[in-house]
PDB file of C-alpha atoms in Angstrom:
ATOM      1  CA  MET E   1       9.572 -19.536  13.638  1.00  0.00           C
ATOM      2  CA  ASN E   2      11.000 -23.095  13.678  1.00  0.00           C
ATOM      3  CA  SER E   3      14.997 -23.428  12.925  1.00  0.00           C
ATOM      4  CA  PHE E   4      14.120 -24.688   9.636  1.00  0.00           C
ATOM      5  CA  GLU E   5      12.487 -21.575   8.699  1.00  0.00           C
ATOM      6  CA  LYS E   6      15.583 -18.885  10.247  1.00  0.00           C
ATOM      7  CA  GLU E   7      18.423 -21.193   8.307  1.00  0.00           C
ATOM      8  CA  ILE E   8      15.867 -20.630   4.994  1.00  0.00           C
ATOM      9  CA  ASN E   9      15.597 -16.680   5.676  1.00  0.00           C
ATOM     10  CA  ASN E  10      19.422 -16.392   6.465  1.00  0.00           C
ATOM     11  CA  TYR E  11      19.801 -17.914   3.363  1.00  0.00           C
ATOM     12  CA  MET E  12      17.473 -15.475   1.392  1.00  0.00           C
ATOM     13  CA  ARG E  13      19.038 -12.456   3.510  1.00  0.00           C
ATOM     14  CA  VAL E  14      22.322 -13.450   2.626  1.00  0.00           C
ATOM     15  CA  ALA E  15      21.652 -13.740  -0.862  1.00  0.00           C
ATOM     16  CA  GLU E  16      19.946 -10.360  -1.185  1.00  0.00           C
ATOM     17  CA  ASN E  17      22.761  -8.291   1.038  1.00  0.00           C
ATOM     18  CA  MET E  18      25.163 -10.002  -1.693  1.00  0.00           C
ATOM     19  CA  SER E  19      23.147  -8.852  -4.511  1.00  0.00           C
ATOM     20  CA  GLY E  20      22.911  -5.286  -3.772  1.00  0.00           C
ATOM     21  CA  TYR E  21      19.046  -5.620  -2.747  1.00  0.00           C
ATOM     22  CA  ASP E  22      18.107  -2.193  -0.664  1.00  0.00           C
ATOM     23  CA  GLY E  23      15.018  -3.893   0.249  1.00  0.00           C
ATOM     24  CA  MET E  24      12.606  -1.667  -1.896  1.00  0.00           C
ATOM     25  CA  ASP E  25      13.197  -0.079  -5.045  1.00  0.00           C
ATOM     26  CA  TYR E  26      13.053  -2.981  -7.167  1.00  0.00           C
ATOM     27  CA  PHE E  27       9.400  -3.950  -5.920  1.00  0.00           C
ATOM     28  CA  GLU E  28       6.622  -3.258  -8.646  1.00  0.00           C
ATOM     29  CA  GLY E  29       4.349  -5.693  -7.212  1.00  0.00           C
ATOM     30  CA  ASP E  30       3.594  -7.713  -4.334  1.00  0.00           C
ATOM     31  CA  LEU E  31       4.989  -7.426  -0.745  1.00  0.00           C
ATOM     32  CA  SER E  32       3.731 -10.515   0.504  1.00  0.00           C
ATOM     33  CA  ALA E  33       7.379 -11.163   2.033  1.00  0.00           C
ATOM     34  CA  PHE E  34       6.535  -8.096   4.194  1.00  0.00           C
ATOM     35  CA  ASP E  35       2.446  -9.056   4.409  1.00  0.00           C
ATOM     36  CA  ASP E  36       2.462 -11.880   7.422  1.00  0.00           C
ATOM     37  CA  TYR E  37       3.462  -9.315  10.646  1.00  0.00           C
ATOM     38  CA  ASP E  38      -0.099 -10.685  12.166  1.00  0.00           C
ATOM     39  CA  SER E  39       0.369 -14.296  11.337  1.00  0.00           C
ATOM     40  CA  MET E  40       3.575 -14.882  13.121  1.00  0.00           C
ATOM     41  CA  GLU E  41       3.873 -16.463  16.335  1.00  0.00           C
ATOM     42  CA  GLY E  42       6.093 -14.880  18.523  1.00  0.00           C
ATOM     43  CA  GLU E  43       8.085 -12.972  15.780  1.00  0.00           C
ATOM     44  CA  SER E  44       8.003  -9.747  14.397  1.00  0.00           C
ATOM     45  CA  ALA E  45       7.953  -9.302  10.080  1.00  0.00           C
ATOM     46  CA  PHE E  46      11.580  -7.566  10.519  1.00  0.00           C
ATOM     47  CA  ASP E  47      12.300 -10.787  12.406  1.00  0.00           C
ATOM     48  CA  TYR E  48      11.211 -13.315   9.232  1.00  0.00           C
ATOM     49  CA  ALA E  49      12.933 -10.672   7.280  1.00  0.00           C
ATOM     50  CA  THR E  50      16.242  -9.858   8.274  1.00  0.00           C
ATOM     51  CA  GLY E  51      17.005 -12.454  10.647  1.00  0.00           C
ATOM     52  CA  GLY E  52      17.166 -10.161  13.461  1.00  0.00           C
ATOM     53  CA  ALA E  53      15.487  -9.274  16.959  1.00  0.00           C
ATOM     54  CA  GLY E  54      14.743  -5.177  16.497  1.00  0.00           C
ATOM     55  CA  ASP E  55      11.079  -4.084  16.947  1.00  0.00           C
ATOM     56  CA  VAL E  56       9.055  -3.858  14.128  1.00  0.00           C
ATOM     57  CA  ASN E  57       7.540  -0.555  12.685  1.00  0.00           C
ATOM     58  CA  VAL E  58       3.880  -1.198  11.665  1.00  0.00           C
ATOM     59  CA  SER E  59       2.944   0.979   8.958  1.00  0.00           C
ATOM     60  CA  ASP E  60       0.103   3.923  10.016  1.00  0.00           C
ATOM     61  CA  PRO E  61      -2.228   4.443   7.181  1.00  0.00           C
ATOM     62  CA  TYR E  62      -3.248   7.639   5.214  1.00  0.00           C
ATOM     63  CA  VAL E  63      -7.209   7.498   5.157  1.00  0.00           C
ATOM     64  CA  ILE E  64      -8.953   9.469   2.793  1.00  0.00           C
ATOM     65  CA  GLN E  65     -12.524   9.231   2.153  1.00  0.00           C
ATOM     66  CA  TYR E  66     -14.441  10.350  -1.257  1.00  0.00           C
ATOM     67  CA  THR E  67     -18.062  11.731  -0.810  1.00  0.00           C
ATOM     68  CA  ASN E  68     -19.617  11.943  -4.125  1.00  0.00           C
ATOM     69  CA  GLY E  69     -22.803  14.561  -3.762  1.00  0.00           C
ATOM     70  CA  ASN E  70     -23.913  14.032  -7.231  1.00  0.00           C
ATOM     71  CA  ALA E  71     -26.556  12.427  -8.670  1.00  0.00           C
ATOM     72  CA  PHE E  72     -24.216  10.367 -11.260  1.00  0.00           C
ATOM     73  CA  THR E  73     -21.221   9.564 -11.942  1.00  0.00           C
ATOM     74  CA  VAL E  74     -17.462  11.336 -11.946  1.00  0.00           C
ATOM     75  CA  THR E  75     -14.294  10.793 -12.143  1.00  0.00           C
ATOM     76  CA  ALA E  76     -12.436  11.675  -8.788  1.00  0.00           C
ATOM     77  CA  VAL E  77      -8.631  12.280  -8.210  1.00  0.00           C
ATOM     78  CA  LEU E  78      -6.271  11.322  -5.589  1.00  0.00           C
ATOM     79  CA  PHE E  79      -2.577  13.081  -5.479  1.00  0.00           C
ATOM     80  CA  GLY E  80      -1.046  14.260  -8.158  1.00  0.00           C
ATOM     81  CA  TYR E  81       0.283  17.371  -6.663  1.00  0.00           C
ATOM     82  CA  ASN E  82       1.767  19.448  -9.359  1.00  0.00           C
ATOM     83  CA  ASN E  83      -1.299  19.337 -11.569  1.00  0.00           C
ATOM     84  CA  ASN E  84      -3.610  20.270  -8.513  1.00  0.00           C
ATOM     85  CA  PHE E  85      -2.545  21.874  -6.042  1.00  0.00           C
ATOM     86  CA  GLN E  86      -3.582  25.024  -7.145  1.00  0.00           C
ATOM     87  CA  SER E  87      -6.961  23.602  -7.330  1.00  0.00           C
ATOM     88  CA  ALA E  88      -9.908  24.450  -4.824  1.00  0.00           C
ATOM     89  CA  THR E  89     -11.069  21.068  -5.548  1.00  0.00           C
ATOM     90  CA  PHE E  90      -7.430  19.577  -5.545  1.00  0.00           C
ATOM     91  CA  GLY E  91      -8.326  18.299  -9.132  1.00  0.00           C
ATOM     92  CA  ASN E  92     -11.980  16.815  -8.405  1.00  0.00           C
ATOM     93  CA  PRO E  93     -15.157  17.876 -10.306  1.00  0.00           C
ATOM     94  CA  ALA E  94     -17.589  19.995  -8.124  1.00  0.00           C
ATOM     95  CA  GLY E  95     -20.031  18.079  -5.631  1.00  0.00           C
ATOM     96  CA  VAL E  96     -16.733  15.922  -4.636  1.00  0.00           C
ATOM     97  CA  THR E  97     -15.210  16.288  -1.157  1.00  0.00           C
ATOM     98  CA  PRO E  98     -11.687  14.266  -0.251  1.00  0.00           C
ATOM     99  CA  LEU E  99     -11.684  14.097   3.485  1.00  0.00           C
ATOM    100  CA  ASN E 100      -8.755  13.040   5.436  1.00  0.00           C
ATOM    101  CA  LEU E 101     -10.119  11.272   8.405  1.00  0.00           C
ATOM    102  CA  GLN E 102      -7.058  10.575  10.308  1.00  0.00           C
ATOM    103  CA  GLY E 103      -6.909  14.134  12.025  1.00  0.00           C
ATOM    104  CA  SER E 104      -5.364  16.175   9.289  1.00  0.00           C
ATOM    105  CA  SER E 105      -6.005  17.510   6.210  1.00  0.00           C
ATOM    106  CA  TYR E 106      -6.309  16.195   2.694  1.00  0.00           C
ATOM    107  CA  LEU E 107      -4.249  19.517   1.496  1.00  0.00           C
ATOM    108  CA  ALA E 108      -1.577  18.379   4.027  1.00  0.00           C
ATOM    109  CA  LEU E 109      -1.053  14.923   2.563  1.00  0.00           C
ATOM    110  CA  LEU E 110      -1.296  16.303  -1.004  1.00  0.00           C
ATOM    111  CA  GLY E 111       1.451  18.473   0.067  1.00  0.00           C
ATOM    112  CA  GLN E 112       3.691  16.054   1.466  1.00  0.00           C
ATOM    113  CA  THR E 113       4.052  14.269  -1.565  1.00  0.00           C
ATOM    114  CA  ALA E 114       6.099  16.871  -3.089  1.00  0.00           C
ATOM    115  CA  THR E 115       8.659  16.874  -0.411  1.00  0.00           C
ATOM    116  CA  LYS E 116       8.347  13.034   1.131  1.00  0.00           C
ATOM    117  CA  ASN E 117       7.852  10.546  -2.021  1.00  0.00           C
ATOM    118  CA  PHE E 118       7.061   7.285  -0.451  1.00  0.00           C
ATOM    119  CA  LYS E 119       5.830   3.924  -1.516  1.00  0.00           C
ATOM    120  CA  ILE E 120       2.369   2.177  -0.622  1.00  0.00           C
ATOM    121  CA  GLY E 121       2.707  -1.275  -0.229  1.00  0.00           C
ATOM    122  CA  LYS E 122      -1.018  -2.364   0.637  1.00  0.00           C
ATOM    123  CA  TRP E 123      -4.714  -0.858  -0.138  1.00  0.00           C
ATOM    124  CA  ARG E 124      -8.340  -1.001   1.844  1.00  0.00           C
ATOM    125  CA  PHE E 125     -11.263   0.078  -0.136  1.00  0.00           C
ATOM    126  CA  GLN E 126     -14.334   0.767   1.663  1.00  0.00           C
ATOM    127  CA  SER E 127     -17.714   1.343   0.167  1.00  0.00           C
ATOM    128  CA  THR E 128     -21.540   0.158   0.211  1.00  0.00           C
ATOM    129  CA  THR E 129     -22.464   1.589  -2.975  1.00  0.00           C
ATOM    130  CA  ALA E 130     -23.113  -1.483  -5.054  1.00  0.00           C
ATOM    131  CA  GLY E 131     -21.031  -1.598  -7.908  1.00  0.00           C
ATOM    132  CA  GLN E 132     -18.151   0.882  -6.751  1.00  0.00           C
ATOM    133  CA  LEU E 133     -15.668  -1.668  -5.413  1.00  0.00           C
ATOM    134  CA  SER E 134     -15.466  -2.983  -8.850  1.00  0.00           C
ATOM    135  CA  GLN E 135     -14.396   0.060 -10.735  1.00  0.00           C
ATOM    136  CA  THR E 136     -10.602   0.180 -12.875  1.00  0.00           C
ATOM    137  CA  MET E 137      -8.760   3.193 -11.171  1.00  0.00           C
ATOM    138  CA  THR E 138      -5.894   4.393 -13.603  1.00  0.00           C
ATOM    139  CA  LEU E 139      -2.321   4.889 -12.698  1.00  0.00           C
ATOM    140  CA  SER E 140      -0.755   8.227 -13.915  1.00  0.00           C
ATOM    141  CA  HIS E 141       2.816   9.320 -14.076  1.00  0.00           C
ATOM    142  CA  PHE E 142       3.445  13.205 -15.031  1.00  0.00           C
ATOM    143  CA  ASP E 143       6.520  14.756 -16.281  1.00  0.00           C
ATOM    144  CA  ALA E 144       7.549  18.615 -16.803  1.00  0.00           C
ATOM    145  CA  ASN E 145       8.362  17.780 -20.499  1.00  0.00           C
ATOM    146  CA  GLY E 146       5.327  17.065 -21.218  1.00  0.00           C
ATOM    147  CA  LYS E 147       5.612  12.855 -21.065  1.00  0.00           C
ATOM    148  CA  GLN E 148       3.308  10.635 -19.022  1.00  0.00           C
ATOM    149  CA  TYR E 149       2.317   7.151 -18.994  1.00  0.00           C
ATOM    150  CA  SER E 150      -0.915   5.240 -17.638  1.00  0.00           C
ATOM    151  CA  THR E 151      -1.656   1.624 -16.365  1.00  0.00           C
ATOM    152  CA  PRO E 152      -5.119   0.591 -15.710  1.00  0.00           C
ATOM    153  CA  LEU E 153      -6.298  -0.767 -12.123  1.00  0.00           C
ATOM    154  CA  ASN E 154      -8.938  -3.461 -11.863  1.00  0.00           C
ATOM    155  CA  LEU E 155     -10.057  -3.444  -8.301  1.00  0.00           C
ATOM    156  CA  SER E 156     -12.089  -6.488  -8.885  1.00  0.00           C
ATOM    157  CA  ILE E 157      -8.985  -8.280 -10.360  1.00  0.00           C
ATOM    158  CA  LEU E 158      -6.916  -7.108  -7.604  1.00  0.00           C
ATOM    159  CA  ARG E 159      -8.984  -8.507  -4.572  1.00  0.00           C
ATOM    160  CA  ASP E 160      -7.541 -10.344  -1.931  1.00  0.00           C
ATOM    161  CA  ALA E 161      -8.044 -14.588  -2.143  1.00  0.00           C
ATOM    162  CA  TYR E 162      -8.895 -14.443   1.395  1.00  0.00           C
ATOM    163  CA  GLN E 163     -11.267 -11.416   0.729  1.00  0.00           C
ATOM    164  CA  PHE E 164     -14.628 -11.690   1.468  1.00  0.00           C
ATOM    165  CA  GLN E 165     -16.633  -8.631   2.266  1.00  0.00           C
ATOM    166  CA  SER E 166     -18.885  -6.768  -0.318  1.00  0.00           C
ATOM    167  CA  ASP E 167     -18.474  -3.825   0.953  1.00  0.00           C
ATOM    168  CA  ILE E 168     -14.278  -3.880   2.245  1.00  0.00           C
ATOM    169  CA  LEU E 169     -11.641  -4.864  -0.728  1.00  0.00           C
ATOM    170  CA  ASP E 170      -7.849  -5.138   0.295  1.00  0.00           C
ATOM    171  CA  VAL E 171      -5.467  -4.920  -2.219  1.00  0.00           C
ATOM    172  CA  THR E 172      -1.882  -5.383  -2.485  1.00  0.00           C
ATOM    173  CA  LYS E 173      -0.234  -3.542  -4.803  1.00  0.00           C
ATOM    174  CA  VAL E 174       3.183  -1.231  -4.570  1.00  0.00           C
ATOM    175  CA  ILE E 175       3.002   1.815  -5.594  1.00  0.00           C
ATOM    176  CA  THR E 176       4.953   4.866  -5.614  1.00  0.00           C
ATOM    177  CA  ILE E 177       3.599   7.860  -4.732  1.00  0.00           C
ATOM    178  CA  ASP E 178       6.018  11.660  -5.503  1.00  0.00           C
ATOM    179  CA  ALA E 179       4.534  15.123  -6.700  1.00  0.00           C
ATOM    180  CA  ASN E 180       3.618  13.957 -10.945  1.00  0.00           C
ATOM    181  CA  THR E 181       2.071  10.453  -9.697  1.00  0.00           C
ATOM    182  CA  GLN E 182      -2.325  10.767 -10.186  1.00  0.00           C
ATOM    183  CA  ILE E 183      -4.671   8.631  -9.410  1.00  0.00           C
ATOM    184  CA  THR E 184      -7.941   8.627 -11.573  1.00  0.00           C
ATOM    185  CA  PHE E 185     -10.756   6.325 -10.392  1.00  0.00           C
ATOM    186  CA  PRO E 186     -14.997   6.555 -10.961  1.00  0.00           C
ATOM    187  CA  LEU E 187     -17.157   7.413  -8.242  1.00  0.00           C
ATOM    188  CA  LEU E 188     -20.536   7.075  -8.677  1.00  0.00           C
ATOM    189  CA  ALA E 189     -23.232   8.577  -7.980  1.00  0.00           C
ATOM    190  CA  ASN E 190     -23.684   8.996  -4.150  1.00  0.00           C
ATOM    191  CA  ALA E 191     -20.912   7.167  -3.569  1.00  0.00           C
ATOM    192  CA  VAL E 192     -19.183   7.207  -0.076  1.00  0.00           C
ATOM    193  CA  LEU E 193     -15.279   5.693  -0.623  1.00  0.00           C
ATOM    194  CA  VAL E 194     -13.107   5.234   2.082  1.00  0.00           C
ATOM    195  CA  ILE E 195      -9.356   4.476   1.150  1.00  0.00           C
ATOM    196  CA  SER E 196      -6.749   3.545   3.234  1.00  0.00           C
ATOM    197  CA  MET E 197      -3.334   3.868   2.331  1.00  0.00           C
ATOM    198  CA  PHE E 198      -0.432   1.731   3.969  1.00  0.00           C
ATOM    199  CA  PRO E 199       3.150   3.451   3.277  1.00  0.00           C
ATOM    200  CA  VAL E 200       5.906   0.337   3.529  1.00  0.00           C
ATOM    201  CA  ALA E 201       8.744   3.314   2.566  1.00  0.00           C
ATOM    202  CA  ILE E 202       9.108   6.829   2.810  1.00  0.00           C
ATOM    203  CA  LEU E 203      12.482   9.126   1.830  1.00  0.00           C
ATOM    204  CA  SER E 204      12.757  11.904   4.805  1.00  0.00           C
ATOM    205  CA  GLY E 205      15.665  14.490   4.373  1.00  0.00           C
ATOM    206  CA  LYS E 206      14.681  15.599   7.606  1.00  0.00           C
ATOM    207  CA  ALA E 207      15.821  12.379   9.243  1.00  0.00           C
ATOM    208  CA  VAL E 208      19.015  12.390   8.116  1.00  0.00           C
ATOM    209  CA  LEU E 209      19.556  15.767   9.623  1.00  0.00           C
ATOM    210  CA  ASN E 210      18.452  14.274  12.989  1.00  0.00           C
ATOM    211  CA  GLY E 211      21.303  11.382  12.058  1.00  0.00           C
ATOM    212  CA  GLY E 212      18.759   9.114  10.598  1.00  0.00           C
ATOM    213  CA  GLN E 213      18.341   7.586   7.128  1.00  0.00           C
ATOM    214  CA  SER E 214      16.935   8.850   4.818  1.00  0.00           C
ATOM    215  CA  LEU E 215      14.190   5.461   3.629  1.00  0.00           C
ATOM    216  CA  ASN E 216      12.648   4.636   6.621  1.00  0.00           C
ATOM    217  CA  THR E 217      10.936   1.685   6.337  1.00  0.00           C
ATOM    218  CA  ALA E 218       7.477  -0.115   8.048  1.00  0.00           C
ATOM    219  CA  VAL E 219       5.391  -3.166   7.608  1.00  0.00           C
ATOM    220  CA  ALA E 220       1.827  -2.886   6.149  1.00  0.00           C
ATOM    221  CA  PRO E 221      -0.190  -5.020   8.195  1.00  0.00           C
ATOM    222  CA  GLN E 222      -2.259  -8.529   7.340  1.00  0.00           C
ATOM    223  CA  LEU E 223      -5.972  -7.102   6.950  1.00  0.00           C
ATOM    224  CA  SER E 224      -7.177 -10.479   5.525  1.00  0.00           C
ATOM    225  CA  GLY E 225      -6.712 -13.705   5.429  1.00  0.00           C
ATOM    226  CA  LYS E 226      -5.800 -14.097   9.340  1.00  0.00           C
ATOM    227  CA  ASN E 227      -7.851 -17.337   9.653  1.00  0.00           C
ATOM    228  CA  SER E 228      -6.341 -19.090   6.788  1.00  0.00           C
ATOM    229  CA  ALA E 229      -5.640 -22.609   7.165  1.00  0.00           C
ATOM    230  CA  ARG E 230      -1.959 -23.913   8.153  1.00  0.00           C
ATOM    231  CA  VAL E 231      -0.142 -26.839   5.977  1.00  0.00           C
ATOM    232  CA  ASN E 232       2.713 -28.905   6.836  1.00  0.00           C
ATOM    233  CA  ILE E 233       5.353 -28.990   4.006  1.00  0.00           C
ATOM    234  CA  ILE E 234       7.896 -32.040   4.519  1.00  0.00           C
ATOM    235  CA  THR E 235      11.349 -31.445   3.596  1.00  0.00           C
ATOM    236  CA  GLY E 236      14.050 -34.253   4.110  1.00  0.00           C
ATOM    237  CA  GLY E 237      12.347 -35.837   6.816  1.00  0.00           C
ATOM    238  CA  ALA E 238      11.517 -32.203   8.945  1.00  0.00           C
ATOM    239  CA  SER E 239       8.523 -30.322   8.833  1.00  0.00           C
ATOM    240  CA  ALA E 240       7.598 -27.169   8.995  1.00  0.00           C
ATOM    241  CA  ASN E 241       4.384 -25.117   9.654  1.00  0.00           C
ATOM    242  CA  VAL E 242       3.512 -22.271   7.561  1.00  0.00           C
ATOM    243  CA  VAL E 243       0.716 -20.104   6.999  1.00  0.00           C
ATOM    244  CA  LYS E 244      -1.153 -20.717   3.735  1.00  0.00           C
ATOM    245  CA  LYS E 245      -1.027 -17.933   1.368  1.00  0.00           C
TER     246      LYS E 245
END
């Protein structure tokens, strides 16, 4: 990062601090400012965001594999603790098995949503089943008073512009997960789908007890577009090399 870029980011940081910006609560869309960790030369993504020189905390993903043992399409369920924690299949139909590939269990991840709310900033979907990565997911939020609302998430529309693999889909979409959040999606016949979720913020009461902060943040790594061309921006006689996003 050159001095021109640093100066711009310092101005942005001051403006954000003066406006009461807290780093996460107002984001419900693209977190592109936190997606450039791998593309920066000699700088961490947190240096870019804050102007500091501290170490970057790169997000560790939650990775869940869904397998449909049926010869027909079913509706699979991700999260939804308050609706599904008493279900033997976690709300999924018979023949569908969610498996945690990170050494823990899906039950542990589901239970964590009830005690540690978190925001997912980046998603990766992997499947070799034709048509699986073009399905529309449904994000639903429920309340104990009976209120609920749903939002469609069309995976083909959300595809990263620099993502070309037919069996991998990268999506930058911020979604807040708590015990009342549930995601459903069509799982095609005999399909295997791996969902990798990169948290960018986690609330932790234990961290406060240990002298830390309740909101812990991290940077979602750049998964695609690493080889995108650079362009020169000329401003007032000075040129700044930036990565074309």
